[in-house]
XYZ file of C-alpha atoms in Angstrom:
512
model
C 16.973 -28.368 22.734
C 20.032 -30.638 22.410
C 21.561 -28.348 19.802
C 20.926 -25.294 21.975
C 22.720 -27.093 24.786
C 25.668 -27.506 22.395
C 25.782 -23.727 22.013
C 25.673 -23.318 25.787
C 28.535 -25.795 26.110
C 30.619 -23.845 23.582
C 29.982 -20.595 25.455
C 30.771 -22.216 28.810
C 34.028 -23.602 27.392
C 35.098 -20.119 26.320
C 34.188 -18.644 29.704
C 35.960 -21.466 31.556
C 39.140 -20.814 29.578
C 39.165 -17.131 30.434
C 38.109 -17.792 34.055
C 40.826 -20.357 34.645
C 43.395 -18.020 33.161
C 42.324 -15.220 35.479
C 42.562 -17.591 38.446
C 46.073 -18.523 37.430
C 46.964 -14.851 37.209
C 45.907 -14.480 40.870
C 47.535 -17.708 42.072
C 50.572 -17.771 44.443
C 53.079 -18.740 41.779
C 52.203 -15.577 39.886
C 53.163 -13.281 42.815
C 56.813 -13.589 41.925
C 56.123 -11.864 38.628
C 56.321 -8.487 40.402
C 59.956 -9.196 41.210
C 60.896 -10.686 37.861
C 62.294 -8.583 35.108
C 59.739 -8.378 32.301
C 60.918 -10.021 29.123
C 61.760 -7.741 26.215
C 58.930 -7.234 23.744
C 58.910 -9.750 20.875
C 60.247 -8.606 17.549
C 57.842 -8.933 14.677
C 59.760 -10.062 11.579
C 59.565 -7.893 8.494
C 59.667 -10.903 6.243
C 58.499 -14.471 6.385
C 60.563 -16.232 9.099
C 62.582 -19.320 8.415
C 63.392 -22.413 10.433
C 65.665 -21.584 13.368
C 64.162 -18.216 14.248
C 62.330 -17.609 17.517
C 59.085 -19.372 18.415
C 56.889 -16.352 17.855
C 58.192 -15.887 14.341
C 57.731 -19.550 13.551
C 54.169 -19.443 14.855
C 53.329 -16.504 12.606
C 54.835 -18.214 9.573
C 53.762 -21.831 10.048
C 50.323 -21.181 11.466
C 49.029 -20.358 8.007
C 48.558 -24.144 7.823
C 45.577 -23.699 10.167
C 42.245 -22.184 9.118
C 41.387 -20.825 12.549
C 44.625 -19.110 13.715
C 45.140 -15.762 15.344
C 48.565 -14.272 15.969
C 49.521 -13.466 19.577
C 49.406 -9.695 19.054
C 45.840 -9.953 17.727
C 44.717 -11.327 21.099
C 45.819 -8.314 23.096
C 43.605 -5.516 24.304
C 44.424 -1.986 23.105
C 46.061 -1.072 26.438
C 48.610 -3.902 26.229
C 49.011 -4.364 22.494
C 52.338 -4.543 20.722
C 53.420 -1.298 19.138
C 54.547 -2.173 15.636
C 56.471 0.384 13.652
C 55.129 0.423 10.123
C 56.235 2.326 7.074
C 53.452 3.903 5.053
C 53.163 2.047 1.759
C 51.438 3.327 -1.334
C 50.338 1.063 -4.174
C 53.121 2.192 -6.476
C 55.982 1.719 -3.978
C 58.093 -1.435 -3.656
C 58.382 -2.520 0.016
C 61.003 -4.965 1.298
C 59.052 -8.269 1.206
C 61.186 -11.292 0.417
C 58.722 -13.920 -0.899
C 58.479 -14.478 -4.623
C 55.138 -14.611 -6.399
C 55.219 -18.405 -6.705
C 56.226 -18.914 -3.073
C 53.456 -16.625 -1.867
C 50.884 -18.450 -3.982
C 51.972 -21.807 -2.572
C 52.025 -20.568 1.041
C 48.569 -19.004 0.812
C 47.067 -22.026 -0.932
C 48.569 -24.235 1.774
C 47.138 -22.016 4.495
C 43.649 -21.825 2.996
C 43.217 -25.600 2.884
C 42.224 -26.679 6.385
C 40.217 -29.149 8.426
C 36.992 -27.228 7.799
C 36.703 -28.837 4.365
C 36.115 -32.258 5.956
C 32.813 -31.146 7.453
C 31.182 -29.765 4.315
C 29.640 -33.061 3.181
C 27.479 -32.963 6.316
C 26.564 -29.393 5.411
C 25.147 -30.577 2.083
C 23.295 -33.380 3.866
C 21.409 -30.867 6.029
C 19.281 -29.803 3.051
C 19.542 -32.649 0.500
C 19.933 -36.398 0.255
C 19.933 -37.015 -3.510
C 23.152 -36.838 -5.572
C 21.936 -33.768 -7.485
C 22.043 -31.765 -4.221
C 25.812 -31.591 -4.714
C 25.425 -29.342 -7.787
C 24.118 -26.211 -6.022
C 26.562 -26.901 -3.185
C 29.427 -26.547 -5.658
C 27.941 -23.284 -6.939
C 27.513 -21.870 -3.434
C 31.050 -22.893 -2.469
C 32.422 -21.260 -5.635
C 30.572 -17.977 -5.058
C 31.648 -17.766 -1.431
C 35.185 -18.680 -2.436
C 35.230 -15.655 -4.772
C 33.783 -13.364 -2.088
C 36.269 -14.648 0.479
C 39.138 -13.974 -1.920
C 37.809 -10.462 -2.601
C 37.631 -9.661 1.115
C 41.119 -11.103 1.620
C 42.305 -8.705 -1.078
C 40.538 -5.819 0.664
C 42.614 -6.416 3.782
C 45.832 -6.303 1.751
C 44.739 -3.032 0.191
C 43.964 -1.588 3.612
C 47.522 -2.471 4.617
C 48.813 -0.727 1.489
C 46.865 2.437 2.298
C 47.706 2.547 6.024
C 51.030 0.730 6.430
C 49.490 -1.794 8.834
C 51.264 -5.125 9.281
C 48.654 -7.093 11.253
C 44.887 -7.595 11.176
C 44.424 -5.797 14.467
C 46.698 -2.922 13.491
C 44.737 -2.498 10.249
C 41.555 -2.189 12.333
C 43.198 0.275 14.731
C 44.435 2.547 11.930
C 41.074 2.620 10.189
C 38.356 2.130 12.811
C 40.205 3.362 15.907
C 42.200 1.770 18.714
C 39.335 2.188 21.190
C 37.365 -0.572 19.420
C 40.290 -2.964 18.963
C 38.821 -5.127 21.727
C 36.240 -6.294 19.160
C 38.977 -7.847 17.041
C 40.715 -9.284 20.101
C 37.522 -10.899 21.350
C 36.432 -12.310 17.983
C 39.850 -13.759 17.179
C 40.331 -15.234 20.652
C 36.943 -16.961 20.695
C 37.391 -18.305 17.178
C 40.805 -19.675 18.107
C 39.362 -21.416 21.172
C 36.774 -23.056 18.915
C 39.590 -24.051 16.595
C 41.648 -25.890 19.210
C 38.516 -27.608 20.546
C 37.641 -28.746 17.027
C 41.149 -30.065 16.430
C 41.030 -31.982 19.695
C 37.720 -33.569 18.641
C 39.132 -34.575 15.256
C 42.198 -36.170 16.839
C 40.034 -38.119 19.285
C 37.729 -39.484 16.598
C 40.551 -40.217 14.160
C 42.649 -41.869 16.847
C 39.757 -44.133 17.794
C 39.344 -45.376 14.216
C 43.091 -45.798 13.708
C 43.353 -47.847 16.894
C 40.606 -50.144 15.581
C 42.549 -50.551 12.333
C 45.664 -51.434 14.339
C 43.778 -54.096 16.328
C 43.464 -52.438 19.761
C 40.253 -50.397 19.605
C 39.916 -47.361 21.859
C 36.809 -45.321 22.501
C 36.643 -41.689 21.428
C 37.225 -40.518 25.012
C 40.106 -42.916 25.615
C 41.751 -41.858 22.373
C 41.331 -38.173 23.187
C 42.787 -38.585 26.698
C 45.754 -40.594 25.436
C 46.601 -38.218 22.581
C 46.267 -35.129 24.777
C 48.336 -36.509 27.645
C 51.083 -38.322 25.757
C 51.359 -36.333 22.518
C 49.821 -32.855 22.588
C 50.979 -31.838 26.071
C 54.679 -32.586 25.440
C 54.491 -30.813 22.074
C 52.846 -27.753 23.642
C 55.638 -27.684 26.237
C 58.282 -27.272 23.536
C 60.238 -24.051 23.906
C 61.353 -23.941 20.288
C 58.440 -24.317 17.894
C 60.807 -24.270 14.924
C 61.223 -28.016 15.493
C 57.694 -28.458 14.123
C 58.349 -26.418 10.975
C 59.341 -29.388 8.748
C 55.898 -30.909 9.303
C 53.995 -27.935 7.860
C 54.052 -29.466 4.387
C 52.351 -32.619 5.686
C 48.973 -30.886 5.900
C 48.864 -29.987 2.233
C 49.925 -33.446 1.129
C 47.414 -35.053 3.510
C 44.569 -32.987 2.083
C 45.546 -33.728 -1.507
C 45.847 -37.455 -0.825
C 42.508 -37.500 1.016
C 40.720 -35.770 -1.864
C 42.104 -38.321 -4.311
C 41.332 -41.261 -1.997
C 37.730 -40.069 -1.530
C 37.357 -39.741 -5.295
C 38.710 -43.258 -5.755
C 36.281 -44.688 -3.197
C 33.334 -42.937 -4.834
C 34.057 -44.324 -8.298
C 34.768 -47.839 -7.035
C 31.389 -47.853 -5.187
C 33.005 -49.824 -2.365
C 30.387 -48.701 0.162
C 27.299 -49.438 -1.958
C 25.593 -52.765 -2.739
C 26.282 -54.067 -6.242
C 24.046 -55.970 -8.644
C 25.684 -58.965 -10.340
C 23.724 -61.391 -12.553
C 20.485 -60.253 -10.974
C 21.781 -60.735 -7.450
C 22.333 -57.904 -4.965
C 25.714 -58.277 -3.329
C 26.580 -56.486 -0.089
C 29.085 -53.629 -0.241
C 32.761 -54.487 -0.179
C 33.285 -52.184 2.796
C 30.885 -51.245 5.566
C 30.785 -47.960 7.458
C 30.586 -47.771 11.257
C 27.089 -48.152 12.733
C 24.707 -45.442 11.554
C 27.076 -44.068 8.931
C 26.307 -46.319 5.946
C 25.198 -44.488 2.766
C 21.643 -43.143 2.745
C 20.071 -41.478 -0.304
C 16.623 -40.032 -0.962
C 14.761 -37.705 -3.312
C 15.758 -34.244 -2.022
C 17.916 -32.974 -4.865
C 19.164 -29.689 -6.292
C 15.993 -27.686 -5.631
C 16.279 -28.386 -1.908
C 19.090 -25.817 -1.731
C 16.375 -23.156 -1.470
C 15.540 -24.558 1.949
C 16.759 -22.465 4.864
C 18.762 -25.500 5.989
C 21.334 -24.676 3.318
C 22.466 -21.825 5.583
C 24.311 -24.472 7.594
C 26.517 -25.205 4.580
C 27.102 -21.480 4.081
C 28.197 -21.166 7.714
C 30.556 -24.134 7.417
C 32.163 -22.586 4.362
C 33.083 -19.568 6.477
C 35.148 -21.901 8.642
C 36.656 -23.660 5.631
C 37.818 -20.421 3.948
C 38.982 -18.608 7.090
C 42.584 -17.429 6.714
C 41.924 -13.702 6.760
C 43.754 -12.972 10.035
C 46.980 -13.544 8.135
C 46.223 -11.370 5.088
C 48.557 -8.566 6.291
C 51.396 -11.074 6.685
C 50.994 -12.329 3.140
C 50.827 -8.794 1.781
C 53.905 -7.497 3.624
C 55.986 -10.615 2.881
C 55.390 -10.462 -0.881
C 58.334 -9.102 -2.816
C 57.397 -5.956 -4.751
C 53.951 -6.123 -3.187
C 51.934 -3.954 -5.495
C 48.189 -4.445 -5.422
C 48.074 -6.207 -8.839
C 50.749 -8.702 -7.730
C 48.996 -9.328 -4.428
C 45.677 -9.868 -6.204
C 47.344 -12.421 -8.464
C 48.542 -14.329 -5.399
C 45.073 -14.198 -3.839
C 43.121 -15.191 -6.946
C 45.399 -18.120 -7.834
C 45.597 -19.489 -4.291
C 41.889 -19.222 -3.559
C 41.022 -20.771 -6.916
C 43.122 -23.838 -6.103
C 41.877 -24.192 -2.528
C 38.243 -23.657 -3.552
C 38.429 -26.430 -6.159
C 40.021 -28.812 -3.656
C 37.455 -27.914 -0.976
C 34.570 -28.538 -3.373
C 36.072 -31.874 -4.446
C 36.275 -33.108 -0.843
C 32.748 -31.919 -0.015
C 31.140 -33.432 -3.103
C 32.989 -36.766 -3.067
C 32.050 -37.320 0.560
C 28.401 -36.490 -0.014
C 28.099 -38.527 -3.217
C 29.517 -41.527 -1.373
C 27.445 -41.368 1.821
C 24.559 -38.965 1.129
C 22.437 -38.037 4.120
C 24.613 -40.164 6.427
C 27.639 -37.897 5.878
C 29.363 -37.277 9.203
C 30.468 -33.898 10.538
C 33.996 -35.211 9.976
C 33.634 -37.173 6.755
C 36.546 -39.532 7.424
C 34.451 -41.062 10.213
C 32.193 -42.596 7.533
C 34.929 -44.805 6.136
C 35.503 -48.290 7.508
C 38.332 -48.964 9.934
C 39.226 -51.823 7.569
C 39.627 -49.476 4.605
C 43.389 -49.370 4.115
C 43.194 -46.564 1.541
C 41.370 -44.267 3.947
C 43.390 -45.462 6.943
C 46.439 -43.878 5.348
C 44.411 -40.704 4.848
C 43.380 -40.681 8.512
C 46.982 -41.180 9.550
C 48.178 -38.307 7.353
C 45.446 -35.923 8.539
C 46.047 -36.874 12.179
C 49.782 -36.259 11.795
C 49.137 -32.875 10.189
C 46.777 -31.759 12.966
C 49.042 -33.159 15.687
C 52.010 -31.081 14.589
C 50.036 -27.915 13.841
C 47.892 -28.028 17.007
C 50.774 -26.765 19.215
C 51.322 -23.747 16.950
C 47.675 -22.793 17.271
C 47.559 -23.532 20.994
C 50.762 -21.652 21.869
C 49.547 -18.594 19.992
C 46.327 -18.741 22.015
C 48.112 -19.374 25.324
C 50.595 -16.529 24.928
C 47.851 -14.162 23.800
C 45.677 -15.017 26.807
C 48.633 -14.510 29.150
C 49.127 -11.081 27.631
C 45.413 -10.419 27.948
C 45.620 -11.000 31.713
C 48.982 -9.209 32.029
C 50.833 -12.305 33.250
C 54.402 -11.031 32.880
C 56.161 -13.901 34.616
C 57.022 -16.266 31.758
C 59.173 -18.726 33.691
C 58.992 -22.368 32.663
C 56.975 -23.170 35.771
C 54.312 -20.560 35.023
C 54.091 -21.341 31.316
C 53.895 -25.090 31.925
C 51.101 -24.705 34.485
C 49.216 -22.421 32.143
C 49.601 -24.997 29.364
C 48.220 -27.796 31.556
C 45.289 -25.677 32.730
C 44.223 -24.452 29.289
C 44.808 -27.809 27.592
C 42.666 -29.465 30.285
C 39.815 -27.063 29.598
C 40.105 -27.693 25.867
C 39.998 -31.435 26.511
C 36.960 -31.071 28.780
C 35.071 -29.136 26.116
C 36.056 -31.614 23.373
C 34.901 -34.574 25.461
C 31.478 -33.022 26.007
C 30.896 -31.732 22.475
C 29.994 -34.600 20.157
C 28.885 -32.830 16.977
C 31.818 -31.424 15.010
C 29.529 -30.098 12.274
C 27.784 -27.907 14.865
C 31.119 -26.414 15.946
C 32.074 -25.710 12.312
C 28.705 -24.148 11.493
C 28.191 -22.163 14.690
C 31.769 -20.864 14.695
C 31.636 -19.961 11.020
C 28.311 -18.135 11.295
C 28.998 -16.288 14.529
C 32.658 -15.315 14.092
C 33.881 -16.492 10.689
C 31.471 -14.280 8.750
C 32.499 -11.245 10.778
C 36.226 -11.809 10.281
C 35.914 -12.678 6.581
C 33.240 -10.262 5.340
C 32.154 -7.644 7.875
C 35.424 -6.389 9.384
C 37.314 -6.074 6.045
C 34.425 -4.085 4.509
C 34.379 -1.634 7.418
C 38.158 -1.217 7.349
C 38.191 -0.668 3.587
C 35.472 1.988 3.748
C 37.293 3.874 6.481
C 40.674 3.587 4.718
C 39.239 4.964 1.464
C 37.491 7.811 3.287
C 40.812 8.775 4.912
C 42.796 8.432 1.686
C 43.531 11.904 0.289
C 43.877 10.839 -3.348
C 41.002 8.350 -3.464
C 39.609 8.127 -6.988
C 35.868 8.187 -7.805
C 36.159 4.566 -8.889
C 37.649 3.626 -5.528
C 34.856 5.427 -3.725
C 32.310 3.544 -5.803
C 33.933 0.257 -4.870
C 33.221 1.043 -1.224
C 29.562 0.336 -1.983
C 30.473 -3.128 -3.303
C 32.619 -3.843 -0.269
C 29.895 -2.712 2.119
C 27.366 -4.818 0.234
C 29.594 -7.833 0.837
C 29.839 -6.897 4.493
C 26.064 -6.582 4.863
C 25.619 -9.941 3.136
C 28.087 -11.514 5.569
C 26.236 -10.005 8.526
C 22.853 -11.273 7.342
C 24.205 -14.739 6.570
C 25.867 -14.807 9.973
C 22.710 -13.991 11.915
C 20.596 -16.443 9.928
C 23.334 -19.079 10.077
C 23.596 -18.959 13.861
C 19.830 -19.365 14.210
C 19.696 -22.254 11.737
C 22.714 -24.003 13.242
C 21.029 -24.036 16.638
C 17.823 -25.316 15.081
C 19.072 -27.961 12.648
C 22.289 -29.348 14.134
């Protein structure tokens, strides 16, 4: 019942966000929008933007750091969407992308590694508590990493066949503009879950860091302080390019954390040690209730239905598919073979790093693994304190990019044309307050990762790309028999994603 209430809280948070936005649209300060001159439509860059360009361009470029991002134009309903001129691109042509192969590989690898990886240890703990349970988890993560990469490639190929330059435009050109609201709804709701999850992580991390610094704050106090004194001013920035230099922090933070977790596992700092027949207490102790716990449920326990929770979490960890069109169009000489090389190399790297984080966390803490694994480490652990600080800094400076994309998209959704500082600032306060309210009430981060991954992540990663690819091939005049046969493989992947999504939602509500 408690877990079902979590689902209700998530749904209520989404409804509150939309409801508050609608109320703002009807409020007195919005009346002046009828007299204001509408701002010119934003220009979508044809290549990857650089520091110093407008905020929208920076958001589209830098947001690849976040696993749950949706671009502003993907949040708009068909009637108010941006019209993007696109040149039809065939596989053998050479469009005007500016990113080299190496740069594209680095950018995609950086974007694929996100906060979702820090919840996977808890996903393993839902079905196993013996060290051997990590083996099938690595296999499952590898298989889904391959399938996620394949579906990412499908989206790039759809763009090649149709000339689309965004996820939503690819859907419109293949499945029809009249159903584009499906994409808008799915991406908006997933982004709301993303900002709520980031707020929860910052609150929990801030609480532990404050204890390390000697002035302990509760989770709620930390969340309120960070939101009011850090996130709100950052979300009020008019030029998001100022945050661009911090995009590299996320990748370095994840790499350092993976290495630090590996170090802590091999040093056995959180386990009792036996010396000369005496059992000595562990060098470091986890917070209450989070000390290592191991049992006898090993590799074979993966056949339990509880493993669906891990599968659902992996959909959150690998989610970067909204930005597939951007990576395809920005690649210099973006033939399909070159794009596939970018995808395969990047996903291989990010999958290995994701598996390392998941396994090291589980092998260290077993069944006690937290939904955010860094919570398991002691506030007195200086090695992991640096990791917490790096991860918190990364999320702090990428949160505004995610939030501003959501805010601007919602304002477009409700046709709020007045974009004066007063209106935008009030909208920021209102939406950020609702995000904070949801984060304060939701305690289980692993539930948010699993429920969001099963309900929306699977659709965006597996189902939607398969449908778009089938339609694009059917409309392609020179489609080869081999290409038509591949449609069956793509649709099989889509059906698998749908089944896993339905089962994952049910199991997440039951187990978490």
